[in-house]
Coordinates of C-alpha atoms in Angstrom, one line a residue:
Chain A
M1 CA 4.2 -33.7 -26.9
K2 CA 1.8 -32.1 -29.5
S3 CA -0.3 -35.2 -29.5
N4 CA -0.8 -34.8 -25.8
I5 CA -2.4 -31.4 -26.1
P6 CA -6.1 -31.6 -25.3
P7 CA -8.4 -30.7 -28.2
F8 CA -9.9 -27.7 -26.3
L9 CA -6.5 -26.0 -26.4
L10 CA -6.4 -26.1 -30.1
S11 CA -9.6 -24.0 -30.5
S12 CA -9.9 -20.3 -29.8
F13 CA -12.6 -18.4 -27.9
N14 CA -14.3 -15.8 -30.1
P15 CA -17.1 -14.0 -28.3
A16 CA -19.9 -12.1 -30.2
H17 CA -19.3 -9.0 -28.1
T18 CA -16.0 -7.8 -26.7
R19 CA -17.3 -4.5 -25.3
G20 CA -20.1 -3.3 -23.1
G21 CA -22.1 -5.7 -20.9
G22 CA -22.2 -3.4 -18.0
R23 CA -19.6 -2.6 -15.3
A24 CA -17.7 -5.3 -13.4
D25 CA -18.1 -4.6 -9.7
I26 CA -15.1 -4.6 -7.5
S27 CA -16.0 -5.8 -4.1
Y28 CA -15.2 -3.7 -1.0
L29 CA -12.8 -6.5 0.1
D30 CA -10.8 -6.1 -3.2
K31 CA -10.7 -2.4 -2.5
G32 CA -9.4 -3.2 1.0
I33 CA -6.6 -5.4 -0.4
R34 CA -5.7 -2.6 -2.8
S35 CA -5.5 -0.2 0.0
F36 CA -3.3 -2.6 2.0
A37 CA -1.0 -2.9 -1.0
A38 CA -0.8 0.9 -1.0
L39 CA 1.2 0.5 2.2
F40 CA 4.3 0.3 0.1
T41 CA 3.7 3.7 -1.5
E42 CA 3.0 5.2 1.9
G43 CA 6.1 3.5 3.4
Y44 CA 8.2 4.7 0.6
A45 CA 6.7 8.2 0.8
L46 CA 7.5 8.3 4.6
W47 CA 11.1 7.1 4.0
E48 CA 11.6 9.7 1.3
L49 CA 10.1 12.4 3.5
S50 CA 12.2 11.5 6.5
S51 CA 15.4 11.4 4.4
R52 CA 15.2 15.1 3.3
R53 CA 17.4 17.9 4.7
S54 CA 16.2 20.5 7.2
F55 CA 17.4 21.4 10.7
L56 CA 15.2 18.8 12.3
H57 CA 16.0 16.1 9.6
D58 CA 19.7 16.6 10.3
L59 CA 19.4 16.5 14.1
D60 CA 20.6 13.3 15.8
A61 CA 17.7 10.9 16.3
R62 CA 18.5 10.5 20.0
I63 CA 17.9 14.2 20.7
K64 CA 14.6 14.0 18.7
I65 CA 13.5 11.0 20.7
V66 CA 14.3 12.7 24.1
F67 CA 12.5 15.9 22.9
W68 CA 9.5 13.8 21.8
M69 CA 9.3 12.1 25.2
L70 CA 9.6 15.3 27.1
L71 CA 7.1 17.1 25.1
I72 CA 4.6 14.3 25.4
V73 CA 5.0 14.5 29.2
V74 CA 4.5 18.3 29.1
I75 CA 1.4 18.0 26.9
S76 CA -0.1 15.5 29.4
L77 CA 0.7 17.7 32.4
K78 CA -0.8 20.9 31.1
R79 CA -4.4 21.5 32.4
A80 CA -5.3 24.7 30.6
V81 CA -6.3 25.3 27.0
L82 CA -3.9 28.3 26.5
P83 CA -0.6 26.4 27.0
E84 CA -1.9 23.6 24.8
A85 CA -2.8 26.1 22.1
A86 CA 0.8 27.6 22.5
I87 CA 2.2 24.1 22.0
F88 CA 0.1 23.6 18.9
I89 CA 1.5 26.9 17.5
F90 CA 5.0 25.7 18.4
M91 CA 4.4 22.4 16.5
F92 CA 3.1 24.3 13.5
T93 CA 6.2 26.5 13.5
L94 CA 8.5 23.4 13.6
A95 CA 6.6 21.7 10.8
A96 CA 6.8 24.8 8.7
L97 CA 10.5 25.2 9.4
C98 CA 11.1 21.6 8.4
R99 CA 9.4 22.4 5.0
L100 CA 6.9 19.6 5.4
N101 CA 3.8 19.6 3.2
L102 CA 1.6 21.4 5.8
I103 CA -1.7 20.5 4.1
A104 CA -0.9 16.7 4.0
F105 CA 0.6 16.9 7.5
Y106 CA -2.4 18.6 9.1
K107 CA -4.9 16.5 7.2
K108 CA -3.6 13.5 9.1
V109 CA -3.2 15.3 12.4
L110 CA -6.6 16.9 12.3
M111 CA -8.3 13.6 11.3
L112 CA -6.8 11.7 14.2
G113 CA -7.4 14.7 16.5
F114 CA -11.0 14.8 15.5
V115 CA -11.6 11.0 16.0
F116 CA -9.5 10.3 19.1
G117 CA -9.8 13.7 20.7
F118 CA -13.0 15.5 19.8
L119 CA -15.4 12.6 19.2
I120 CA -14.3 10.6 22.2
S121 CA -14.4 13.6 24.6
F122 CA -17.5 15.3 23.1
P123 CA -20.0 13.6 25.5
S124 CA -18.2 15.3 28.4
A125 CA -19.3 18.7 27.0
F126 CA -22.8 17.9 28.3
N127 CA -23.9 18.7 31.9
I128 CA -24.9 15.0 32.4
F129 CA -21.2 14.1 32.8
V130 CA -19.5 17.4 33.7
P131 CA -21.5 19.9 35.8
G132 CA -21.3 23.6 34.8
T133 CA -23.2 26.5 33.5
V134 CA -25.3 25.5 30.4
M135 CA -24.2 27.6 27.5
L136 CA -26.2 25.8 24.8
P137 CA -29.4 24.0 25.9
V138 CA -30.2 20.9 23.8
I139 CA -33.1 19.1 25.6
T140 CA -35.4 20.3 28.2
L141 CA -37.1 17.5 30.3
S142 CA -40.3 17.9 32.4
R143 CA -38.2 17.5 35.6
M144 CA -34.8 16.3 36.7
H145 CA -34.1 12.6 37.3
D146 CA -31.8 10.9 39.9
F147 CA -31.0 7.2 39.9
W148 CA -28.1 5.3 41.4
I149 CA -25.0 7.6 41.0
Y150 CA -26.5 9.5 38.0
H151 CA -28.1 12.9 38.0
I152 CA -30.0 14.0 34.9
P153 CA -30.7 17.7 35.1
Q154 CA -33.9 19.2 33.8
V155 CA -32.1 21.1 31.0
I156 CA -29.5 19.0 29.2
G157 CA -26.9 21.0 27.3
I158 CA -23.4 21.9 26.6
T159 CA -21.6 23.6 29.5
D160 CA -18.8 26.1 29.7
S161 CA -16.6 23.7 31.6
G162 CA -17.5 21.0 29.2
I163 CA -16.4 23.1 26.2
S164 CA -13.1 23.8 27.9
L165 CA -12.6 20.1 28.8
V166 CA -13.3 19.0 25.2
S167 CA -11.0 21.7 23.9
L168 CA -8.2 20.6 26.3
L169 CA -8.5 16.9 25.4
T170 CA -8.7 17.6 21.7
L171 CA -5.7 19.9 21.8
R172 CA -3.8 17.3 23.8
V173 CA -4.4 14.7 21.2
L174 CA -3.6 17.1 18.4
N175 CA -0.4 18.1 20.0
S176 CA 0.7 14.5 20.8
V177 CA -0.1 13.4 17.3
S178 CA 1.7 16.5 15.8
V179 CA 4.9 15.9 17.7
S180 CA 4.8 12.1 16.9
F181 CA 4.3 12.7 13.2
L182 CA 6.9 15.5 13.2
I183 CA 9.5 13.0 14.5
L184 CA 8.3 10.2 12.1
Y185 CA 8.4 12.6 9.1
T186 CA 11.9 13.8 9.9
T187 CA 13.6 10.6 11.1
P188 CA 14.1 7.4 9.2
F189 CA 12.4 4.5 11.1
T190 CA 15.7 2.7 11.4
D191 CA 17.3 5.7 13.2
I192 CA 14.3 5.9 15.5
V193 CA 14.7 2.3 16.5
K194 CA 18.5 2.7 17.2
A195 CA 17.8 5.9 19.1
L196 CA 15.6 4.0 21.5
K197 CA 18.9 2.7 23.0
V198 CA 19.0 6.1 24.9
F199 CA 16.3 4.7 27.0
R200 CA 18.2 1.4 27.6
V201 CA 15.8 -0.5 25.4
P202 CA 17.6 -3.9 24.9
D203 CA 19.1 -4.6 21.5
T204 CA 17.1 -7.8 21.2
F205 CA 13.9 -5.8 21.5
L206 CA 15.1 -3.2 19.0
I207 CA 16.0 -5.8 16.4
I208 CA 12.5 -7.4 16.9
I209 CA 10.9 -4.0 16.2
S210 CA 13.1 -3.5 13.0
M211 CA 12.3 -7.0 11.8
T212 CA 8.5 -6.5 12.4
Y213 CA 8.5 -3.3 10.5
K214 CA 10.4 -4.9 7.6
Y215 CA 8.2 -7.9 7.4
I216 CA 5.0 -5.8 7.4
F217 CA 6.3 -4.5 4.0
T218 CA 7.4 -8.0 2.9
F219 CA 4.0 -9.5 3.6
A220 CA 2.2 -6.4 2.1
H221 CA 4.2 -7.2 -1.0
I222 CA 3.1 -10.9 -0.9
V223 CA -0.6 -9.9 -0.4
S224 CA -0.4 -7.4 -3.3
D225 CA 1.2 -10.0 -5.6
M226 CA -1.5 -12.6 -4.6
Y227 CA -4.1 -10.1 -5.4
L228 CA -2.6 -9.5 -8.9
A229 CA -2.4 -13.3 -9.4
K230 CA -6.1 -13.6 -8.6
K231 CA -7.0 -10.6 -10.8
A232 CA -5.2 -12.3 -13.7
R233 CA -7.6 -15.2 -13.6
L234 CA -10.8 -13.3 -12.6
A235 CA -12.9 -12.8 -15.7
G236 CA -16.0 -11.5 -14.1
S237 CA -17.3 -9.8 -11.0
N238 CA -16.2 -11.2 -7.7
D239 CA -18.9 -11.3 -5.1
S240 CA -18.2 -10.5 -1.5
K241 CA -18.8 -14.1 -0.3
E242 CA -16.1 -15.4 -2.7
A243 CA -13.8 -12.6 -1.8
R244 CA -14.2 -13.3 1.9
E245 CA -13.4 -17.0 1.3
W246 CA -10.4 -16.1 -0.8
I247 CA -9.1 -13.8 1.9
A248 CA -9.6 -16.4 4.6
G249 CA -7.6 -18.9 2.6
R250 CA -4.9 -16.3 2.0
I251 CA -4.7 -15.4 5.7
A252 CA -3.9 -19.0 6.4
F253 CA -1.3 -19.0 3.6
V254 CA 0.4 -15.9 4.9
F255 CA 0.4 -17.3 8.4
K256 CA 2.0 -20.5 7.1
K257 CA 4.5 -18.5 5.1
T258 CA 5.3 -16.3 8.2
Q259 CA 6.1 -19.5 10.2
L260 CA 8.4 -20.8 7.5
E261 CA 10.0 -17.4 7.0
C262 CA 10.5 -17.1 10.8
E263 CA 12.4 -20.4 10.8
E264 CA 14.5 -19.4 7.8
V265 CA 15.4 -16.0 9.4
F266 CA 16.4 -17.7 12.6
K267 CA 18.7 -20.1 10.6
A268 CA 20.2 -17.1 8.8
M269 CA 20.8 -15.4 12.1
N270 CA 22.5 -18.5 13.5
A271 CA 24.6 -18.8 10.3
R272 CA 25.9 -15.3 10.9
G273 CA 27.0 -16.0 14.5
F274 CA 23.9 -15.2 16.5
S275 CA 24.2 -16.8 19.9
G276 CA 21.4 -15.2 21.9
D277 CA 23.0 -11.7 22.3
I278 CA 22.4 -9.0 19.7
R279 CA 24.9 -6.2 19.3
L280 CA 23.8 -3.3 17.1
Y281 CA 26.1 -0.8 15.5
H282 CA 26.4 2.3 17.7
H283 CA 25.3 5.8 16.7
R284 CA 27.7 8.5 15.5
D285 CA 28.8 10.9 18.2
L286 CA 26.7 14.0 18.9
T287 CA 28.0 17.1 17.2
G288 CA 28.1 20.6 18.6
R289 CA 25.2 21.5 16.3
D290 CA 23.1 18.6 17.8
W291 CA 23.8 19.9 21.3
E292 CA 22.9 23.5 20.3
I293 CA 19.6 22.6 18.6
G294 CA 18.9 20.1 21.4
L295 CA 19.3 22.9 24.0
V296 CA 17.0 25.2 22.1
L297 CA 14.3 22.5 21.9
F298 CA 14.8 21.7 25.6
A299 CA 14.4 25.3 26.5
A300 CA 11.3 25.6 24.3
T301 CA 9.8 22.5 26.1
V302 CA 10.6 23.9 29.5
G303 CA 8.9 27.2 28.3
C304 CA 5.8 25.2 27.4
L305 CA 5.9 23.6 30.9
V306 CA 6.0 26.9 32.8
L307 CA 3.3 28.6 30.6
Chain B
M1 CA -2.5 -8.6 -31.9
I2 CA -0.5 -6.9 -29.1
K3 CA 0.8 -3.4 -29.7
L4 CA 2.6 -1.3 -27.2
N5 CA 3.4 2.3 -28.1
N6 CA 5.8 4.5 -26.1
I7 CA 5.0 2.9 -22.8
Y8 CA 6.3 4.4 -19.6
Y9 CA 5.9 3.0 -16.1
S10 CA 7.3 4.0 -12.8
Y11 CA 6.9 2.6 -9.3
Y12 CA 5.8 5.1 -6.6
Q13 CA 6.0 7.8 -9.3
K14 CA 9.7 7.7 -8.6
F15 CA 11.5 4.6 -9.8
S16 CA 11.4 4.2 -13.6
A17 CA 10.6 0.6 -14.7
L18 CA 9.9 1.2 -18.4
A19 CA 10.8 4.1 -20.5
D20 CA 9.5 4.7 -24.0
V21 CA 8.9 1.0 -24.7
G22 CA 7.4 0.0 -28.0
L23 CA 6.7 -3.6 -29.1
A24 CA 4.4 -5.4 -31.4
I25 CA 3.6 -9.1 -31.1
G26 CA 1.7 -11.0 -33.8
S27 CA -0.7 -13.9 -33.3
G28 CA 1.0 -17.2 -32.9
E29 CA 4.5 -15.6 -32.4
K30 CA 6.9 -16.6 -29.7
V31 CA 8.8 -13.7 -28.2
A32 CA 11.4 -13.6 -25.5
V33 CA 11.8 -10.4 -23.5
I34 CA 15.3 -10.5 -22.1
G35 CA 17.2 -8.1 -19.8
S36 CA 19.2 -8.0 -16.6
N37 CA 17.5 -8.0 -13.1
G38 CA 15.4 -4.8 -12.6
S39 CA 15.3 -4.0 -16.3
G40 CA 11.5 -4.1 -16.3
K41 CA 10.7 -7.5 -17.9
S42 CA 8.1 -8.5 -15.3
T43 CA 6.6 -5.0 -15.4
L44 CA 6.2 -5.2 -19.1
L45 CA 4.5 -8.6 -18.9
Q46 CA 2.2 -7.3 -16.2
I47 CA 1.2 -4.4 -18.4
I48 CA 0.5 -6.8 -21.3
A49 CA -1.6 -8.9 -18.8
G50 CA -3.6 -5.8 -17.9
L51 CA -2.5 -6.0 -14.2
L52 CA -0.6 -2.8 -14.3
F53 CA -1.4 0.3 -16.4
P54 CA 1.2 2.5 -18.0
S55 CA 1.7 6.0 -16.7
K56 CA 2.2 7.1 -20.3
G57 CA 1.7 5.4 -23.7
D58 CA -0.9 3.2 -25.3
Y59 CA -1.5 -0.5 -25.2
Y60 CA -3.7 -2.2 -27.8
F61 CA -5.0 -5.8 -27.8
H62 CA -6.8 -6.8 -31.0
D63 CA -6.9 -3.1 -31.8
T64 CA -8.8 -2.3 -28.6
A65 CA -7.1 0.1 -26.1
V66 CA -6.4 -1.7 -22.8
T67 CA -7.1 0.7 -20.0
E68 CA -8.3 0.4 -16.4
S69 CA -11.6 1.7 -17.5
A70 CA -12.0 -0.7 -20.5
L71 CA -11.2 -3.6 -18.1
K72 CA -14.2 -2.6 -15.9
E73 CA -16.5 -3.5 -18.8
K74 CA -17.8 -7.0 -18.2
N75 CA -17.6 -8.2 -21.8
F76 CA -14.1 -6.9 -22.4
L77 CA -12.8 -8.1 -19.0
R78 CA -14.0 -11.6 -19.8
F79 CA -12.7 -11.5 -23.3
F80 CA -9.3 -10.1 -22.2
R81 CA -8.8 -12.4 -19.3
Q82 CA -9.7 -15.4 -21.3
K83 CA -7.4 -14.5 -24.2
I84 CA -4.3 -13.7 -22.0
G85 CA -2.9 -16.1 -19.4
Y86 CA -0.1 -15.0 -17.1
V87 CA 2.1 -17.4 -15.2
F88 CA 3.9 -15.7 -12.3
Q89 CA 7.5 -16.2 -11.5
D90 CA 6.7 -17.2 -7.9
S91 CA 4.2 -20.1 -8.2
D92 CA 3.4 -19.8 -4.5
I93 CA 1.8 -16.5 -5.2
Q94 CA -0.3 -17.8 -8.0
L95 CA -1.7 -20.9 -6.2
F96 CA -4.4 -19.8 -3.9
C97 CA -7.0 -22.5 -3.9
P98 CA -7.1 -25.4 -1.4
T99 CA -6.1 -28.2 -3.7
V100 CA -4.5 -28.8 -7.2
I101 CA -7.8 -29.6 -8.8
D102 CA -9.5 -26.5 -7.3
E103 CA -6.6 -24.4 -8.8
L104 CA -7.3 -25.9 -12.3
L105 CA -11.1 -25.4 -11.9
F106 CA -10.9 -21.7 -10.7
G107 CA -10.3 -20.1 -14.1
P108 CA -12.8 -22.0 -16.2
L109 CA -15.6 -21.4 -13.6
Q110 CA -14.8 -17.7 -13.6
I111 CA -15.3 -17.5 -17.4
G112 CA -18.7 -19.2 -17.0
L113 CA -18.0 -22.8 -18.2
S114 CA -20.3 -25.4 -16.7
R115 CA -18.9 -27.5 -13.8
E116 CA -18.7 -30.6 -16.1
E117 CA -16.8 -28.8 -18.8
A118 CA -14.5 -27.2 -16.3
M119 CA -13.8 -30.6 -14.7
D120 CA -13.2 -32.2 -18.1
R121 CA -10.7 -29.5 -19.1
S122 CA -8.9 -29.8 -15.7
I123 CA -8.5 -33.6 -16.0
E124 CA -7.1 -33.3 -19.5
I125 CA -4.6 -30.7 -18.3
L126 CA -3.6 -32.8 -15.4
Q127 CA -2.9 -35.7 -17.8
M128 CA -1.0 -33.4 -20.2
L129 CA 1.2 -32.1 -17.4
K130 CA 1.6 -35.6 -15.9
I131 CA 0.3 -34.5 -12.5
E132 CA -2.8 -36.6 -12.2
N133 CA -1.5 -38.1 -8.9
L134 CA -1.5 -34.6 -7.4
K135 CA -5.2 -33.9 -8.1
D136 CA -6.4 -33.7 -4.5
R137 CA -3.1 -32.6 -2.9
P138 CA -3.0 -29.2 -1.1
T139 CA -0.8 -26.9 -3.2
Y140 CA 1.6 -26.3 -0.2
M141 CA 2.4 -30.0 -0.1
I142 CA 4.0 -30.3 -3.6
S143 CA 7.5 -29.5 -4.9
G144 CA 8.7 -26.4 -6.7
G145 CA 8.6 -28.1 -10.1
E146 CA 5.1 -29.5 -9.5
K147 CA 3.9 -26.1 -8.4
K148 CA 5.2 -24.6 -11.6
R149 CA 3.2 -27.3 -13.6
V150 CA 0.1 -26.6 -11.6
A151 CA 0.5 -22.8 -12.0
L152 CA 0.8 -23.3 -15.8
G153 CA -2.2 -25.7 -15.8
S154 CA -4.3 -23.2 -13.8
V155 CA -3.9 -20.8 -16.7
L156 CA -4.1 -23.4 -19.5
T157 CA -7.6 -24.5 -18.4
M158 CA -8.8 -21.1 -19.4
N159 CA -7.5 -21.8 -22.9
P160 CA -5.8 -18.5 -23.5
D161 CA -4.5 -17.4 -26.9
V162 CA -1.5 -15.7 -25.3
L163 CA 0.7 -17.2 -22.7
L164 CA 2.8 -14.8 -20.7
L165 CA 5.6 -16.6 -18.7
D166 CA 7.7 -14.8 -16.2
E167 CA 11.1 -16.5 -15.7
P168 CA 9.5 -19.9 -16.2
T169 CA 12.6 -22.0 -15.7
N170 CA 13.9 -20.3 -12.6
G171 CA 14.7 -22.7 -9.8
L172 CA 13.6 -25.8 -11.7
D173 CA 15.6 -29.0 -12.1
P174 CA 16.9 -29.7 -15.6
R175 CA 14.3 -32.4 -16.3
T176 CA 11.4 -30.1 -15.4
Q177 CA 13.1 -27.3 -17.5
V178 CA 13.1 -29.6 -20.5
F179 CA 9.6 -30.7 -19.9
L180 CA 8.4 -27.1 -19.7
L181 CA 10.4 -26.0 -22.8
E182 CA 8.9 -28.8 -24.9
L183 CA 5.4 -28.0 -23.6
V184 CA 5.8 -24.3 -24.5
L185 CA 7.1 -25.2 -28.0
S186 CA 4.2 -27.6 -28.5
L187 CA 1.7 -24.9 -27.4
N188 CA 3.2 -22.5 -29.8
E189 CA 3.0 -25.0 -32.6
A190 CA -0.7 -25.4 -31.6
G191 CA -1.2 -21.7 -32.3
K192 CA -0.7 -20.1 -28.9
T193 CA 1.3 -16.8 -28.7
I194 CA 4.1 -17.2 -26.3
V195 CA 5.8 -14.3 -24.5
I196 CA 8.6 -15.2 -22.1
A197 CA 10.5 -12.9 -19.8
T198 CA 13.9 -14.3 -18.9
H199 CA 17.6 -13.7 -18.5
D200 CA 18.4 -17.3 -19.3
L201 CA 20.1 -17.0 -22.7
S202 CA 20.2 -20.8 -23.3
L203 CA 16.4 -20.8 -22.9
V204 CA 16.2 -18.1 -25.6
S205 CA 18.4 -20.1 -27.9
E206 CA 16.3 -23.2 -27.5
L207 CA 13.1 -21.4 -28.0
H208 CA 14.5 -19.8 -31.1
S209 CA 12.1 -16.9 -30.8
R210 CA 12.1 -13.3 -31.7
V211 CA 13.9 -11.4 -28.9
A212 CA 13.3 -8.0 -27.4
V213 CA 16.2 -6.8 -25.3
L214 CA 15.5 -4.4 -22.4
S215 CA 18.4 -2.2 -21.3
E216 CA 19.3 -1.2 -17.7
E217 CA 17.8 2.1 -18.6
H218 CA 14.4 0.3 -19.1
R219 CA 14.3 0.9 -22.8
V220 CA 14.0 -1.6 -25.7
E221 CA 17.6 -1.7 -26.9
K222 CA 17.0 -4.0 -29.8
V223 CA 14.5 -6.4 -31.3
G224 CA 15.6 -9.2 -33.5
T225 CA 15.9 -12.9 -34.2
A226 CA 17.4 -15.2 -31.5
D227 CA 20.6 -15.5 -33.6
E228 CA 20.9 -11.8 -34.3
I229 CA 20.7 -11.0 -30.6
L230 CA 22.6 -13.9 -29.1
Y231 CA 25.6 -13.4 -31.2
D232 CA 25.7 -9.7 -30.6
E233 CA 28.4 -9.7 -27.9
E234 CA 28.6 -6.0 -27.7
L235 CA 24.9 -5.7 -27.1
L236 CA 24.7 -8.4 -24.5
L237 CA 27.7 -6.9 -22.6
K238 CA 26.0 -3.5 -22.7
V239 CA 22.8 -4.7 -21.2
N240 CA 24.7 -6.7 -18.6
L241 CA 23.5 -10.2 -19.8
I242 CA 27.1 -11.5 -20.2
H243 CA 30.3 -10.8 -18.5
E244 CA 33.9 -12.1 -18.5
H245 CA 34.6 -14.7 -15.9
I246 CA 37.5 -16.9 -14.9
H247 CA 37.3 -20.6 -14.3
Y248 CA 39.3 -23.8 -14.6
H249 CA 39.7 -26.3 -17.4
D250 CA 42.1 -29.3 -17.0
G251 CA 43.7 -27.6 -14.0
Q252 CA 44.3 -24.3 -15.9
A253 CA 42.5 -21.1 -15.2
H254 CA 41.3 -19.1 -18.2
S255 CA 38.7 -16.4 -18.7
H256 CA 36.0 -15.9 -21.3
L257 CA 32.7 -14.3 -21.8
H258 CA 29.8 -15.8 -19.9
S259 CA 27.3 -17.2 -21.1
H260 CA 28.9 -20.7 -21.4
Y261 CA 26.3 -21.8 -23.9
L262 CA 27.1 -19.2 -26.6
F263 CA 30.6 -18.0 -26.0
H264 CA 32.5 -20.8 -24.6
K265 CA 34.9 -21.1 -27.5
H266 CA 38.1 -23.2 -27.1

C-alpha cells in the first residue's frame, strides 16, 4: 500500500507565515446558516422553558388552548384602546406569575408588535387614509387634491382618530402575540399538538404537525453538520457567489434527502401497523385544579370581553 | 503538536460533552479515542479540527492557541486547515460537490493550488483509493463504502499532516474496512498523524495505537498503549465498552465478556 501513496502526500506544507495576513471574511450567507443552526439552541431553550413548573405550566394543555382561542377572539372583538390595554396588563401579570424572563419575553413580543402592528398600521395615522382632526401637521400643500376615489387634504398630518386606530391595532397584535408566546412558553409543543384534539382536529393532521416540527430540527441538524464539513475544508475567505452556489447545491441535497427520509418513515410506519388510520394516546383526565384555574381564566376572559 | 489542557465543552450550555479533558498528541503518532456512545469522542475531534471551540480550557496546535479569533486570521486559517483534515462519520454530510472529482478538487483549490496541480493530486488520490471509475459520478450515486473513500480522498488532496477520522469503519463491509485500515496504517508510516474516534475495539487492536479512553462522565479515564487498555477488563467494563453476553456454541449457551475479539476465551 505504501508504494501507492502519491509523492505529494509524503511532503509537508510549511508556510513562511502562520499568523496575520488580515481577517478572513465570513459571508452573510455563512452567517445565515449559522443562525439557522442556532434553531436547535432556541428549540431546546423553548422546550426547557415550557417544561418548568408554575400554575400555567402545570395546567392541562387543553384548557390553555381553549383559553388561548377565546382570548384571541376577545382581542379581535374589542374596538377600544382601554380594554386592549387592560388585556395587555392581564398578559403581563400572567407572564410574571409564570416566572418567565420578562425581558426576553417582551423583547420578542414588542419586536413583533412593532413590525406587524405599528409599522403596518402607521400610514392609517395620517388623514390621507383616515379622516379626523389633525393633531400633528407634517406637510402643507398649496391646495387640496382630488382624483378618482382619493382625497388629499391641504394639510397632511397625523390625526386623533389615526392615533387611536394605530394604538388599537398595535395593542391587538401585542396582545395576540403575548398570549401565543405565553402558551408556547408554558406548554411543550407535543402537548399543544395533542390538545388540538379538543377542536376535533383529526389525528392524522396532528401527527403530520408533530412530524413536521421534528423534521425541522432533523434537517437543521443536517444543515449545521454540512456547514461544519465545509468549514473544515475552507482554508480562505468564501465569497458570496461561491456561498450561494454551495447553498443551492445543498438545498437540492436536502430536498433529495427529505424525499428518501419520507419514504423510509412511511415504511417504518407500515412496519408498526399503520393502515391509514392514526390513533394517538389520549390525554390524562382533567383534575379539579385544572377546572378551578380554567374557570378563573374563563372568568377573566369574559371580564375582558365586557370591559 | 496537539496539546489540549483542561478542555470543557457543553451543548446548549446544558449538556456536558467534555469535562476537564487533557491530551497531548505528538507528530506522526497514531491515537485512538475510544468511549461509549455520547462520551464526547466526536466533540473532541471537532475541537481538534477547530470546528467547535471549548467553553473552558486551552488548545494549542504547534504551540499556537487555536481560538475562534485566531482562525479568523487568513494565514493561520490556511495553515491550520491545510495541516488538519477531518473525515466525518456521515460521508453524506461531507460530500457537497456535484461529482466525485469536484469533491477532490475543492480542498486544493481552497488552499490556492493551481488548477493543474489540484487536478494532478486528485487523479493520484483517485488511483490510490481505486475509485478512478467514479471520477465523474455524482456523489449521491455511489455506495456507502465508495462515499467513505471519496470523503477520505477529499481531505487527502489537501495533504494534511493530521488526519482526524470519526468512526471510520462504521457501516462498511469487511473488505472496505480492511482497505481503509491498511490505508490509514500506510499514511501513518508515511508520517501522517492519525487520530481515530471509535468504539470498535478490534480496530484499536489492529491499529495498535496509543489509546485515550473517554468515560461516560466525558473525562479522559486513562491513556495508554493498545495492550494496556484492551486487556484492562475492569476499565472497559466501567466505561461501558464491553459487557457480558450470552450466546450459543455447539448447541450450548454460555456467557462471556463482549468484545469477542479480546475476551472470547474457551
